[in-house]
Short mmCIF file of C-alpha atoms in Angstrom, two decimals:
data_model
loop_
_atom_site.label_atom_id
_atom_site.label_comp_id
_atom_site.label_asym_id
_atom_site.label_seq_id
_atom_site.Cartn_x
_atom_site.Cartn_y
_atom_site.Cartn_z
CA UNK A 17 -4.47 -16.52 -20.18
CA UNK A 18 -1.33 -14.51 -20.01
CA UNK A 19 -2.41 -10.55 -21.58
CA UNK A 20 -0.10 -7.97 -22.61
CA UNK A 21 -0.72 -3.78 -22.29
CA UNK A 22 -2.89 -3.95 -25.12
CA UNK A 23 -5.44 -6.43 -23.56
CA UNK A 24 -5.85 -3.45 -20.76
CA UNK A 25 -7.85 -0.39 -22.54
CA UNK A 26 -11.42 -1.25 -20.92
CA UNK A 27 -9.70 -2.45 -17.89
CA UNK A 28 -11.39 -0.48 -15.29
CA UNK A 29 -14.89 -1.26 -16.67
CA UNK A 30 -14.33 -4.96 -16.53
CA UNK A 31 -12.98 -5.35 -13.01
CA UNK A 32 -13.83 -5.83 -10.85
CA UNK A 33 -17.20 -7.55 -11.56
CA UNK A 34 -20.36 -6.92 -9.43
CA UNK A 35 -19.85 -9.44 -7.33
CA UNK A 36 -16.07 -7.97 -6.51
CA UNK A 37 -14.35 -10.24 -8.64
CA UNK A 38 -10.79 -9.93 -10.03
CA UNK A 39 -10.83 -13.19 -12.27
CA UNK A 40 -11.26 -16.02 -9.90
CA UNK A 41 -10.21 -13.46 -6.85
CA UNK A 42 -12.03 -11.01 -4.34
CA UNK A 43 -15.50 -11.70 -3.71
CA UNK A 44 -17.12 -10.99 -0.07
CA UNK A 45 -17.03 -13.83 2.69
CA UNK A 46 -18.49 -12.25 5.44
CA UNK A 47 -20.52 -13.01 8.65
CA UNK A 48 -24.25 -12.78 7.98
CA UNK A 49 -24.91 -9.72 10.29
CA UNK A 50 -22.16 -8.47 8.49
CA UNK A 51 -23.68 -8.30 4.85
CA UNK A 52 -26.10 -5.41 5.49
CA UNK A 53 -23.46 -3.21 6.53
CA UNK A 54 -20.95 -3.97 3.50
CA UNK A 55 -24.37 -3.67 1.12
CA UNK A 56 -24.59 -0.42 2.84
CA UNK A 57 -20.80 0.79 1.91
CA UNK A 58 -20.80 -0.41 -1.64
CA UNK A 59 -24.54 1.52 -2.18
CA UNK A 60 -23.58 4.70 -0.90
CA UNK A 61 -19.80 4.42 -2.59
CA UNK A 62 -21.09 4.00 -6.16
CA UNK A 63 -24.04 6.68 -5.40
CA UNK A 64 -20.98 9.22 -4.51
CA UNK A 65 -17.98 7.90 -6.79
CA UNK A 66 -19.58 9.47 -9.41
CA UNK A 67 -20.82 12.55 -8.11
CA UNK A 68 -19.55 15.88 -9.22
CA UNK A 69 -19.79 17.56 -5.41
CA UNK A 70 -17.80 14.35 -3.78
CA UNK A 71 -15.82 14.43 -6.88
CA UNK A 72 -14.75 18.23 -6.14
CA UNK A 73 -14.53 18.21 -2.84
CA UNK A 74 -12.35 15.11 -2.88
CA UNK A 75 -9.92 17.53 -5.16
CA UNK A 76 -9.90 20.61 -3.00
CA UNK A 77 -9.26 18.51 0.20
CA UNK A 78 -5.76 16.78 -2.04
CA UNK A 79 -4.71 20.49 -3.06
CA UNK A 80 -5.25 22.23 -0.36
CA UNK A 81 -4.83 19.89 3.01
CA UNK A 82 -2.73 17.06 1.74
CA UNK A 83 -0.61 18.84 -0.59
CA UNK A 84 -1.07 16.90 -3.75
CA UNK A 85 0.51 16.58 -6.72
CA UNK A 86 3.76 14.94 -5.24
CA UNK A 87 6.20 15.71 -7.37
CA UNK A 88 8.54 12.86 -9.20
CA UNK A 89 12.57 13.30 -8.24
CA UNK A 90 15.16 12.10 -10.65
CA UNK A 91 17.78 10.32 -8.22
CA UNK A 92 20.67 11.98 -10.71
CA UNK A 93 23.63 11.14 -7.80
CA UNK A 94 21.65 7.61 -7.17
CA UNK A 95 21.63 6.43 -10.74
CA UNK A 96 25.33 8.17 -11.51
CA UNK A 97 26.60 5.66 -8.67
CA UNK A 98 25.03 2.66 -10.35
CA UNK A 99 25.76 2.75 -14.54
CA UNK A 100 24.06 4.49 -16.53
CA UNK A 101 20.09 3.71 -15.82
CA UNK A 102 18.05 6.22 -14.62
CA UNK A 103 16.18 5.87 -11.03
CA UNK A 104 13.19 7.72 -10.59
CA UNK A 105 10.91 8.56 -7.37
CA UNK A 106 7.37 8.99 -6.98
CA UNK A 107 7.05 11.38 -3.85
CA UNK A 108 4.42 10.06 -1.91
CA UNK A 109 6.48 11.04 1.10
CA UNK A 110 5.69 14.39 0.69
CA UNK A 111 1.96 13.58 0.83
CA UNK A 112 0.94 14.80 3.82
CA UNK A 113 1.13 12.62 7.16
CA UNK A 114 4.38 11.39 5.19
CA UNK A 115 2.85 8.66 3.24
CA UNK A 116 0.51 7.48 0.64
CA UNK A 117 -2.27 6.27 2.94
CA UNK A 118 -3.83 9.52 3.05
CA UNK A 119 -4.84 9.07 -0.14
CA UNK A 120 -7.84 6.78 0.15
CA UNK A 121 -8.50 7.75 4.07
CA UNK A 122 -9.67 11.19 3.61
CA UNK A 123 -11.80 9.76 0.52
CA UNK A 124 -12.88 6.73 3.33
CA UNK A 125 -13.46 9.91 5.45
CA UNK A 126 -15.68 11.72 3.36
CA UNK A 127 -17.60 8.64 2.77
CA UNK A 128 -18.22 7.96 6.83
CA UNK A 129 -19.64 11.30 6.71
CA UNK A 130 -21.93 10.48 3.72
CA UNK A 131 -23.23 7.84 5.43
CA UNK A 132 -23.97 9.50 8.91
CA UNK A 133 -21.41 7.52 10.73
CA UNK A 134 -19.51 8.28 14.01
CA UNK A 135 -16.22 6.37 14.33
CA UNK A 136 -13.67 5.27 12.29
CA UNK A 137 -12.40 2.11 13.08
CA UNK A 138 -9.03 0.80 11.11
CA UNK A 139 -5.97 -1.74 12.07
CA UNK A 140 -2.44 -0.55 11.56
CA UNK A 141 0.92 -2.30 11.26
CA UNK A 142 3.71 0.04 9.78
CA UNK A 143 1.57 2.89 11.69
CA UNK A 144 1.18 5.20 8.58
CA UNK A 145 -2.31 4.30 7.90
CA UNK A 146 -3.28 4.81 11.91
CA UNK A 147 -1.82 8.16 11.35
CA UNK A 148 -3.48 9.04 8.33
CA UNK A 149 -6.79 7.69 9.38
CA UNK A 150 -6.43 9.61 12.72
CA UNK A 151 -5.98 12.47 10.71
CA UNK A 152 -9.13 11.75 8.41
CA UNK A 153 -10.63 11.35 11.82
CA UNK A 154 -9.13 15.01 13.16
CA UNK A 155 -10.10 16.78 10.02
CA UNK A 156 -14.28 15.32 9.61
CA UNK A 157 -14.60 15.55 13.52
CA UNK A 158 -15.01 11.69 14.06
CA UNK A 159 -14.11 9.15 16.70
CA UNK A 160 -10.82 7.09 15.96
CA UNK A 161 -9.93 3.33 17.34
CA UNK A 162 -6.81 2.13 15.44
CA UNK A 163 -5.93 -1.48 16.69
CA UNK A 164 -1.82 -2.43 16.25
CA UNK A 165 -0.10 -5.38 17.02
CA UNK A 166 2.04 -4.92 20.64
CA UNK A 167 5.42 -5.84 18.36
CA UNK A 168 4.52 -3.03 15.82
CA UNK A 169 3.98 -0.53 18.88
CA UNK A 170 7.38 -0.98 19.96
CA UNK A 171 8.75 -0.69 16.67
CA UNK A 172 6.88 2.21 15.45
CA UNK A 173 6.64 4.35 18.46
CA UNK A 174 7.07 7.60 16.61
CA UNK A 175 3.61 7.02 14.53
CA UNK A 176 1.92 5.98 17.89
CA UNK A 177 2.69 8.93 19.17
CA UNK A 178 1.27 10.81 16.47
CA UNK A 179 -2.34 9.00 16.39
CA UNK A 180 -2.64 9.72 19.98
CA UNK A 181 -1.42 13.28 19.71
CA UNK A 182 -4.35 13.52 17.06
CA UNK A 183 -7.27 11.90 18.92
CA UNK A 184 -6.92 8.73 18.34
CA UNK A 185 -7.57 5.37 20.75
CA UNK A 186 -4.70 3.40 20.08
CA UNK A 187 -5.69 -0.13 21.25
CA UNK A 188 -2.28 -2.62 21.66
CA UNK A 189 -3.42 -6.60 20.23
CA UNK A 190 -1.85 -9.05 22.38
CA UNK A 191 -2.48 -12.36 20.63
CA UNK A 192 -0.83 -14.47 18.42
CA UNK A 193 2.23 -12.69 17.06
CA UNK A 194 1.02 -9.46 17.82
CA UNK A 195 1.77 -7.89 14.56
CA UNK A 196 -0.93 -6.56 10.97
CA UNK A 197 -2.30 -9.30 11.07
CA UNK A 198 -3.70 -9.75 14.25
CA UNK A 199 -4.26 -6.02 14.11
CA UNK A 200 -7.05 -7.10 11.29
CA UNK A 201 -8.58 -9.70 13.20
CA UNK A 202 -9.39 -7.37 15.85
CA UNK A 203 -10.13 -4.28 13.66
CA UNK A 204 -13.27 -6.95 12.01
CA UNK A 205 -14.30 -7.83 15.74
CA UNK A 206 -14.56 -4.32 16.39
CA UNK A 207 -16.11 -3.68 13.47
CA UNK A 208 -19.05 -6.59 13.76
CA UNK A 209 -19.55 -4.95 17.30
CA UNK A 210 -20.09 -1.29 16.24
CA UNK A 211 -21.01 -1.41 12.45
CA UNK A 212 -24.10 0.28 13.14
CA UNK A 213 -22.38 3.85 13.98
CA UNK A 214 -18.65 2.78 12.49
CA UNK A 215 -17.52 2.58 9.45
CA UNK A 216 -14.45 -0.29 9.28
CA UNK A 217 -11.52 1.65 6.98
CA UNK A 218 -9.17 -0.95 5.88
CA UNK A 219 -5.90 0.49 5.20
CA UNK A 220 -5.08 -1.79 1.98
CA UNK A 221 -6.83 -2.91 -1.68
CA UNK A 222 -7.91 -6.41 0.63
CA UNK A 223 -10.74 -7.52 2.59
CA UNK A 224 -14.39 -7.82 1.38
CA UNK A 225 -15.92 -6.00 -1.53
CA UNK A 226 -16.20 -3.10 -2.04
CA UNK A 227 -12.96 -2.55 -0.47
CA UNK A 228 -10.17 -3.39 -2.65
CA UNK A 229 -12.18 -1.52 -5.42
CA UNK A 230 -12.33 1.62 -3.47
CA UNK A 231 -8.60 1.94 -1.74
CA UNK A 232 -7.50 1.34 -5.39
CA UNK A 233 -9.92 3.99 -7.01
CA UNK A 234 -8.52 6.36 -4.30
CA UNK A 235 -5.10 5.30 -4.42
CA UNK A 236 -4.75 5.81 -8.22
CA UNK A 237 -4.12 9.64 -8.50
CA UNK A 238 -0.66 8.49 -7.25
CA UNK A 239 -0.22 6.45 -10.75
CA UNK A 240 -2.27 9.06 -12.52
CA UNK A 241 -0.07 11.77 -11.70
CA UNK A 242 3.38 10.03 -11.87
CA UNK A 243 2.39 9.03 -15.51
CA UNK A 244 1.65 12.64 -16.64
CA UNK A 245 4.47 13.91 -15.18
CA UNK A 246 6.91 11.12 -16.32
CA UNK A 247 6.41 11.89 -19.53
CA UNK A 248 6.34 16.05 -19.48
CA UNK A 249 9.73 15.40 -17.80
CA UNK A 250 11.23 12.92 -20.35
CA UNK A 251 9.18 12.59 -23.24
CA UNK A 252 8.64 8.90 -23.11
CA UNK A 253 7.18 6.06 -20.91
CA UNK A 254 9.76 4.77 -18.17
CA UNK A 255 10.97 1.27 -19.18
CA UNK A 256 9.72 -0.09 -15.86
CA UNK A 257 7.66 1.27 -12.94
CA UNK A 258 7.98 -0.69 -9.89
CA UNK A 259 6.26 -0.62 -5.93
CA UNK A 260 6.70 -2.31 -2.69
CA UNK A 261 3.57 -4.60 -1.97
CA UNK A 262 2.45 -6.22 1.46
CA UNK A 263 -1.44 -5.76 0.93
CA UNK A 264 -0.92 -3.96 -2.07
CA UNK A 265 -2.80 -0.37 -1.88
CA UNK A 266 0.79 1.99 -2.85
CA UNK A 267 1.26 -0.22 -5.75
CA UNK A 268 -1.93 -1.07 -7.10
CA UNK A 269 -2.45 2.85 -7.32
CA UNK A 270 0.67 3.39 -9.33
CA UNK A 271 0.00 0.41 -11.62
CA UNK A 272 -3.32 0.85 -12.69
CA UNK A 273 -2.98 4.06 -14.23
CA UNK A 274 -0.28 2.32 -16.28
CA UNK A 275 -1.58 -1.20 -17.52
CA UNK A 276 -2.37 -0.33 -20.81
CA UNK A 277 1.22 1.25 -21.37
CA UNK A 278 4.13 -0.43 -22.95
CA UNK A 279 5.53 -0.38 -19.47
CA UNK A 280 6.86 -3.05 -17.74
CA UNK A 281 5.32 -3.57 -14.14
CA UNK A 282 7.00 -5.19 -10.75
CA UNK A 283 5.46 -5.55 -7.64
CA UNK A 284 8.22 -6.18 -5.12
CA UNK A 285 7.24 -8.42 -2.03
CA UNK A 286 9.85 -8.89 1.21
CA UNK A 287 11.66 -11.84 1.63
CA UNK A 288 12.43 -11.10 4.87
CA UNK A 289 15.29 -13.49 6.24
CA UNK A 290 14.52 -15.83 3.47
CA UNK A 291 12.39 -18.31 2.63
CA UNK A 292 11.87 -20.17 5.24
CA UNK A 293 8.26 -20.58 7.12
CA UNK A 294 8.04 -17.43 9.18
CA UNK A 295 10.89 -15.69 7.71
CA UNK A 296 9.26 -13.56 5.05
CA UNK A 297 5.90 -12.30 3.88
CA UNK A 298 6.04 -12.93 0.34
CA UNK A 299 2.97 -14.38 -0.67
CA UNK A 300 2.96 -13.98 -4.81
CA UNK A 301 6.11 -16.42 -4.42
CA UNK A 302 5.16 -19.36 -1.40
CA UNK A 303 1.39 -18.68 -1.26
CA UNK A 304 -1.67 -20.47 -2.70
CA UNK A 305 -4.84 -19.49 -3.17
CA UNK A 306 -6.93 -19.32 -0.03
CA UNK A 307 -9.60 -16.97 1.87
CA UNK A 308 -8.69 -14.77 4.89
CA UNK A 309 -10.31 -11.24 6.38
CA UNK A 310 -13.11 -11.54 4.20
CA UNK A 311 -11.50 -11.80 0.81
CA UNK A 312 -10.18 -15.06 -1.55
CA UNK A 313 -6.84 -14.00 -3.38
CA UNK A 314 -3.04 -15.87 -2.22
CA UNK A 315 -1.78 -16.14 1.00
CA UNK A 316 0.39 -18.38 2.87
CA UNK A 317 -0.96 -20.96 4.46
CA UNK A 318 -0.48 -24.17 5.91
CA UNK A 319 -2.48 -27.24 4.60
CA UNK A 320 -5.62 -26.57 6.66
CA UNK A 321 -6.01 -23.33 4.91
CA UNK A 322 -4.77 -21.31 8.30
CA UNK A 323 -2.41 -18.35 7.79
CA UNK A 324 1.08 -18.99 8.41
CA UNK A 325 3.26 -16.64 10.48
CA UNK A 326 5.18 -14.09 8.74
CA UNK A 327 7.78 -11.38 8.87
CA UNK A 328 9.48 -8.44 7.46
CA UNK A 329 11.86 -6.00 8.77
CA UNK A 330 8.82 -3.67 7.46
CA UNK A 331 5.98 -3.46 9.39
CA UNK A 332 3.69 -2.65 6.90
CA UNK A 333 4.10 -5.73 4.77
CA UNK A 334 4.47 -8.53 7.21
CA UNK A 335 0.62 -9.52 5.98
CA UNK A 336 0.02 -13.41 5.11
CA UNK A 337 -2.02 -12.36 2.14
CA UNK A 338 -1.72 -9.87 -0.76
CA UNK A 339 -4.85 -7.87 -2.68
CA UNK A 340 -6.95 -10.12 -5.13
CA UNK A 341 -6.76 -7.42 -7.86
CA UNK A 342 -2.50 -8.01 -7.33
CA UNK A 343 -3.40 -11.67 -7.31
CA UNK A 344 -5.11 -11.12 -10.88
CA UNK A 345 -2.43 -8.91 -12.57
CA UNK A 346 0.48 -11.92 -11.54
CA UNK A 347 -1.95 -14.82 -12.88
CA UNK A 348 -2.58 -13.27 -16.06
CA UNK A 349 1.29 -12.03 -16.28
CA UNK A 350 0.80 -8.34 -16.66
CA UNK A 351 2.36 -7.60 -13.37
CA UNK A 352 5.43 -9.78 -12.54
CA UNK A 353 6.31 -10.07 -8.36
CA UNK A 354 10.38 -10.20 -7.11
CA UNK A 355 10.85 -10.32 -3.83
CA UNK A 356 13.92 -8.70 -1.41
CA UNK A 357 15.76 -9.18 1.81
CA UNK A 358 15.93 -7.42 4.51
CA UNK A 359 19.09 -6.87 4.11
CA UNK A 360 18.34 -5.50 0.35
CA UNK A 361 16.24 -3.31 1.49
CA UNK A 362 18.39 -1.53 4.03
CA UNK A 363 20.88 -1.47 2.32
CA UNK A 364 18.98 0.60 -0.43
CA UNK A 365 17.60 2.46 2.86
CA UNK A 366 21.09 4.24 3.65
CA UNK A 367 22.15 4.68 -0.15
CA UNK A 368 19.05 6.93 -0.59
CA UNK A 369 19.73 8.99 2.45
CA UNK A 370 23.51 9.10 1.87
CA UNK A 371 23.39 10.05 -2.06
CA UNK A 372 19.95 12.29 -2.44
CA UNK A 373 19.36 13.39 1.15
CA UNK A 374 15.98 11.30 1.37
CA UNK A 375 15.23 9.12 4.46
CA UNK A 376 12.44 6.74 2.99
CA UNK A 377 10.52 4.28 4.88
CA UNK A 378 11.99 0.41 5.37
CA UNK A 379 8.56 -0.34 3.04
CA UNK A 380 9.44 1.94 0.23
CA UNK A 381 13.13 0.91 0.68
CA UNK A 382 12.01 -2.58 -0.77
CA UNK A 383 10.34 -1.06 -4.14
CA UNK A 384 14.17 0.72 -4.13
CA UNK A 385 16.24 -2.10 -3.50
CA UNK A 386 15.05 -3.53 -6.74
CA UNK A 387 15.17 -0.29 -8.95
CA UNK A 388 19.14 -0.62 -7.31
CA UNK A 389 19.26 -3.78 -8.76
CA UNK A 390 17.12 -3.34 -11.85
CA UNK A 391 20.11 -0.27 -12.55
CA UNK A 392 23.40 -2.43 -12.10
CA UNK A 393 22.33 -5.26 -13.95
CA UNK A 394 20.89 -2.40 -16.62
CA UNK A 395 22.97 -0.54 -18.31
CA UNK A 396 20.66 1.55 -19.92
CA UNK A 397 16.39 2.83 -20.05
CA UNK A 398 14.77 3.82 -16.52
CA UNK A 399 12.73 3.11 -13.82
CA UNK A 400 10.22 5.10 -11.81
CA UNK A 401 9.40 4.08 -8.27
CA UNK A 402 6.63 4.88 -5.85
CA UNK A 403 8.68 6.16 -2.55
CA UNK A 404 5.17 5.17 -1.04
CA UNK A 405 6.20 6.96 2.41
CA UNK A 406 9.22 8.59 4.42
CA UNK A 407 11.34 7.17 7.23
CA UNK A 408 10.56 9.65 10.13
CA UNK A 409 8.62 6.07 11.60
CA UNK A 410 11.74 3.96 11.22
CA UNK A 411 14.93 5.85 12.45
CA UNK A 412 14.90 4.63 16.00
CA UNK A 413 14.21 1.04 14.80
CA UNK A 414 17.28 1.75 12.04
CA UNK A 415 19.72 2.75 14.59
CA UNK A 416 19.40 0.80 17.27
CA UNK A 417 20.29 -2.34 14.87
CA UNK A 418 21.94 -0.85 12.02
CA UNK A 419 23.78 2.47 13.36
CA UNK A 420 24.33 4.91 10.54
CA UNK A 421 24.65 2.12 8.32
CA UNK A 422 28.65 1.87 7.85
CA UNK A 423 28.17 -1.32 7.34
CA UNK A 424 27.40 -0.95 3.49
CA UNK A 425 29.96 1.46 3.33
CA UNK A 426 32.31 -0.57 3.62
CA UNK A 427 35.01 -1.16 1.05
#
C-alpha cells in the first residue's frame, strides 16, 4: 500500500515489530548457537534505550568527545553555479573520526560495556566505521578486530592506518572479491567463535534483529538535528532531503526524523559502471527480495538466491544488499531510490572541493551528485543533503586515477 507523510506520525512505535519486522522485511536468521547471544543484545538494548543514565551519558559523550551538533552549510557558490535551487549540507564530516559512523559506535560501545563484554568485533569496507569503532574501542578500553576486504585495504590505506594507530587488529579477507562483503562474512565467523566475550558491531541498519533497529535509533540525531536546524535557518521544510545508501545507516538516520514531513525523500544507490552484473551495487533498482548476513530485505542475487558480485567506486556501498527498514520505505513509496555513476559522483566530488572548499568522501559524493542534478533540472525550492563523511580516506585513490579532476573542468 503506497503511504504518504501523513501515514507516518506513530511510525516509530509500529516498526519495527517484535519480531524485527519492517513489513515483510528484517527478521533474525541466525545459527542456533547464535540466538542466545542476539536474545542477549536485544534484552539488555531495550533495558538501557530507555534509561535516563545511558540516555545522559550517551549525550555528554556526543557534546563533549564527538563534537555534536554538526552544523548544516548552505553551498551559496554551489547552488549560484547551478540555477537558482538551493543545495544544502548536513555536516557529518565534522563528526568526529570524519564521519557519521561514530554515531551509533560509541552508543554500540556503551552497550559492550553494559553487557560486560571484552572485544569489539566489526567488518569495514569504506574504513570509516573500522575507524570509528576503533575509536569506541580506544575510548571504553576494549579489544578491537576490524576485518576488511584486501581490495578495500589498498584503497583506503589512510583509514587503515588510523585503526591500527588506535589499537586496533586489522585482519585483511582474502576470499572471494575481497571487498564489504566478504568483510561481513568473516566479521559473523568471528563473531560465532567469540560471542561469549565479543560483542559483533555491525557498521550498518542490516543484519539480524536487533540491529537495524539500533544503528538507526543511534543514527537518527543526525536527521533530528538537521530538521531543527533547517528550519531555524529558513523557516520552512526543505523541498527534498536526500542520502547516499549502500547498507543504509547515514540515510536511514536522516530520514526517519523526517517521514512524517511534507518532505520529499531520496535514497541514492551507486550505479557504478552501469548496470551490468558486477558493475554496480544498486540493489533498490536490480535486486529481489532475498536473505543474506542474517537479515531478509533486497539484494542482488542470482537465481539460486546467492549474492551477486558488486561494485562501486565507493567502498562503503559496494554491499549486495540494502537495510530492510530502506527496503520498507521504497515498497510502500515513502522513500523513492535513484541511483548514480561513478562518474556522477566524482564529478560532484571535485565541484564541492573546487566551489565551497569541502573535500567529501566518494560515498557522500553520490547523495551530492543527485542534489547537482536535482538543482539544474530545478529551477527553484531546495535540498538538504547528509555529507555523511569527509574525503581525507579517498584522496590518494582520487589522484592516482582522476588527478585534480581537470577533466570536468573542461570547457
Amino acid at each position: 500500500m503506497q503511504k504518504t507523510y501523513r501515514d507516518f506520525d506513530n511510525y516509530l512505535k509500529e516498526f519495527p515489530t517484535s519480531e524485527g519486522r519492517f513489513g515483510e522485511y528484517g527478521g533474525q536468521y541466525l545459527p542456533p548457537e547464535l540466538i542466545p547471544a542476539f536474545r542477549e543484545i536485544d534484552d539488555a538494548y531495550e533495558t538501557i534505550c530507555h534509561s535516563a543514565q545511558f540516555i545522559s551519558e550517551l549525550r555528554r559523550i556526543r557534546r563533549e568527545f564527538q563534537g555534536r551538533p554538526t552544523p548544516v552549510f548552505h553551498c551559496e557558490r554551489l547552488s549560484r553555479s547551478l540555477g537558482k535551487c538551493q543545495i544544502y549540507l548536513k555536516r557529518e564530516d565534522l563528526n568526529h573520526t570524519g564521519a557519521h559512523k561514530l554515531n551509533h559506535c560509541m552508543g554500540e560501545g556503551l552497550l559492550a560495556k553494559f553487557l560486560g563484554k571484552k572485544k569489539l568485533i566489526a567488518e569495514t569496507g569504506a574504513g570509516q566505521h573500522g575507524v570509528a569503532l576503533a575509536t569506541a574501542a580506544a575510548y571504553f578500553g576494549l579489544e578491537c578486530d576490524v576485518y576488511m576486504g584486501e581490495v578495500d585495504i589498498a584503497k583506503q590505506a589512510p583509514n587503515v592506518t588510523r585503526m591500527k594507530m588506535l589499537g586496533a587488529r586489522v585482519i585483511p579477507v582474502t576470499h572471494g572479491l575481497k571487498t564489504l562483503k566478504e568483510a561481513v562474512d568473516a566479521a559473523f565467523d568471528a563473531y560465532l567463535r567469540e560471542y561469549k566475550d565479543a560483542i559483533y558491531c555491525i557498521g550498518s541498519v542490516v543484519g539480524p534483529h536487533p540491529f537495524p533497529k539500533m544503528v538507526r535509533d543511534f543514527q537518527m540525531i543526525v536527521g533530528q538535528e538537521a530538521r531543527e536546524q533547517f528550519l531555524e535557518m529558513t523557516g520552512i521544510f526543505p523541498d527534498v532531503v536526500t542520502a547516499c545508501v549502500g547498507g543504509g545507516s547515514n540515510s536511514i538516520g536522516m530520514f526517519v526524523p523526517f517521514l512524517a514531513d511534507p518532505v520529499d525523500i531520496v535514497g541514492v544507490e551507486p550505479l557504478g559502471r552501469g548496470p551490468g552484473v558486477g558493475d554496480n551495487a544498486a540493489s533498490m533498482a536490480f535486486g529481489s527480495k532475498g536473505v543474506m548476513h542474517g537479515f531478509e530485505s533486497i539484494m542482488l542475487q542470482d537465481e539460486k538466491g546467492e549474492p551477486l558480485p558488486v561494485y562501486s567506486i565507493a567502498s562503503g556501498l559496494d554491499y549486495p544488499s540494502v537495510g530492510p527498514e530502506h527496503a520498507y520505505l521504497h515498497d510502500c513509496g515513502r522513500v523513492r531510490y535513484e541511483t548514480v555513476s561513478d562518474e556522477e559522483a566524482m564529478e560532484a566530488f571535485f565541484l564541492l572541493c573546487r566551489l565551497e572548499g569541502i573535500i567529501p568522501a566518494i560515498e557522500s559524493a553520490h547523495a551530492l551528485a543527485y542534489a547537482i542534478r536535482y538543482a539544474r533540472n530545478n529551477s527553484t525550492g531546495s535540498i538538504l543533503v547528509n555529507l555523511s563523511g569527509r574525503g581525507d580516506k579517498d584522496i590518494d585513490y582520487v589522484f592516482e586515477h582522476y588527478g585534480y579532476g581537470e577533466k570536468f573542468f573542461q570547457k
